Tab-separated table of C-alpha atoms in Angstrom:
chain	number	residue	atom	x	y	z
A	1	UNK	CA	21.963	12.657	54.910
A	2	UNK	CA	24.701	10.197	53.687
A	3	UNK	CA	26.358	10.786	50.085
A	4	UNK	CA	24.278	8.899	47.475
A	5	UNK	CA	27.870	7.374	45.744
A	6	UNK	CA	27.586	4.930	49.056
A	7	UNK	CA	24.440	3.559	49.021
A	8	UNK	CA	25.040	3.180	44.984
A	9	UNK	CA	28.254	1.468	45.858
A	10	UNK	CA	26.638	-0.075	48.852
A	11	UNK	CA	23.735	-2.011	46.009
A	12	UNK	CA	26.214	-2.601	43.783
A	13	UNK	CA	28.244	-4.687	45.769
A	14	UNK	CA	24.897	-6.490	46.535
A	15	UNK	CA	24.353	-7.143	43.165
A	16	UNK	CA	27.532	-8.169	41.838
A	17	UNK	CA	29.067	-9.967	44.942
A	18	UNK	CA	32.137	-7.121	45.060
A	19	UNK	CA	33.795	-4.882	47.609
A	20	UNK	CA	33.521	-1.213	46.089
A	21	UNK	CA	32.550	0.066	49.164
A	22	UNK	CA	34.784	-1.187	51.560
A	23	UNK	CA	37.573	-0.261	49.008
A	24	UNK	CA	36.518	3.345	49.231
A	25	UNK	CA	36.357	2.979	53.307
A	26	UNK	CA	39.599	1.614	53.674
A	27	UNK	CA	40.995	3.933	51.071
A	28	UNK	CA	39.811	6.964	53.632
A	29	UNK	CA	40.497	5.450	56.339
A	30	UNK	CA	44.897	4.900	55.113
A	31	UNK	CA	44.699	8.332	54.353
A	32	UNK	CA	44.043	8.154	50.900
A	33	UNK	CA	47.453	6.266	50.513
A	34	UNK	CA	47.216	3.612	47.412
A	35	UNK	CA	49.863	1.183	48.482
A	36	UNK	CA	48.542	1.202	52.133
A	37	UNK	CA	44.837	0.887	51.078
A	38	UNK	CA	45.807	-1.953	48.901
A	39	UNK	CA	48.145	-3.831	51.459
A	40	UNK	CA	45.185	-3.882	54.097
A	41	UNK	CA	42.705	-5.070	51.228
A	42	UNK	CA	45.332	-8.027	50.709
A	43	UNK	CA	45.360	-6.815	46.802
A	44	UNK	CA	48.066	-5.367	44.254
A	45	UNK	CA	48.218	-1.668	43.981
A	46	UNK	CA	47.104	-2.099	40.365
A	47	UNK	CA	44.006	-4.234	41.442
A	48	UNK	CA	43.465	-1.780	43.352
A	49	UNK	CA	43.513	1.461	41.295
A	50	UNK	CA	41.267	-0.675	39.058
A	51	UNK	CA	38.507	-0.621	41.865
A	52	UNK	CA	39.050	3.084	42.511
A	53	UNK	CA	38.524	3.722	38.704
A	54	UNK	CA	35.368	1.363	38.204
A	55	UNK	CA	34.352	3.419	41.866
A	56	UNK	CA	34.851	6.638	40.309
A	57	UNK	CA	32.565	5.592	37.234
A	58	UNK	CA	29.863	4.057	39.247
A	59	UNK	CA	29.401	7.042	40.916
A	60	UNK	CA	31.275	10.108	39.600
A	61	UNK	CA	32.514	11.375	42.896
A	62	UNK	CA	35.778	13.280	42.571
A	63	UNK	CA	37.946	12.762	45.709
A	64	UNK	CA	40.421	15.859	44.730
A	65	UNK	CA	37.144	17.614	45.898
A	66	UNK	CA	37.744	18.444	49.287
A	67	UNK	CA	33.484	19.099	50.170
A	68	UNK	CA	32.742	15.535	48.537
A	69	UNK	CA	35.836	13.783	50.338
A	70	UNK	CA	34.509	15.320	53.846
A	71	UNK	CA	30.942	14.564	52.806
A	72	UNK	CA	31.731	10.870	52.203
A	73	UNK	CA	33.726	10.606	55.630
A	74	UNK	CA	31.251	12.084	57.476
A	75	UNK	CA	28.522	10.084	56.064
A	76	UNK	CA	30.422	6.818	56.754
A	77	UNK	CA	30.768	8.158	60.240
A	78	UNK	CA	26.956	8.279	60.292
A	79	UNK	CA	26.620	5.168	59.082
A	80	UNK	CA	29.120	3.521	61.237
A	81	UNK	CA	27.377	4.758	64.067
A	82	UNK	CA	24.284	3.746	62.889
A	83	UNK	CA	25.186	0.151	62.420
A	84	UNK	CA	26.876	-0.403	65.894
């Protein structure tokens, strides 16, 4: 049910100790606002477009997609839920 690009991001971060996926949470969750997504992540807004580009080659979503932005909020709805 949940979008594949989050349970890529999800073993990637495994694998090489980062935080992809809570990059692309937070990132949804400000609104998709940069400089807010980057100020709650305690980064630069450059280190922080440099996660949502290696994001957006790990897993070749396209957030100006409206159906694959609501498919990846809904799934980390489901997921939330899932983990609480």
């Amino acid at each position: 049910i949940c979008h594949l690009a989050i349970m890529k991001l999800r073993d990637y971060d495994k694998k090489h100790n980062t935080e992809l996926d809570k990059t692309l949470r937070t990132y949804i969750q400000s609104q998709y606002n940069a400089s807010a997504c980057a100020r709650l992540l305690y980064i630069n807004r450059s280190s922080f477009l440099k996660r949502m580009k290696r994001i957006e080659q790990l897993t070749k979503i396209d957030l100006a997609n409206f159906k694959e932005r609501l498919y990846i909020e809904i799934s980390y709805v489901i997921i939330e839920k899932k983990e609480s």
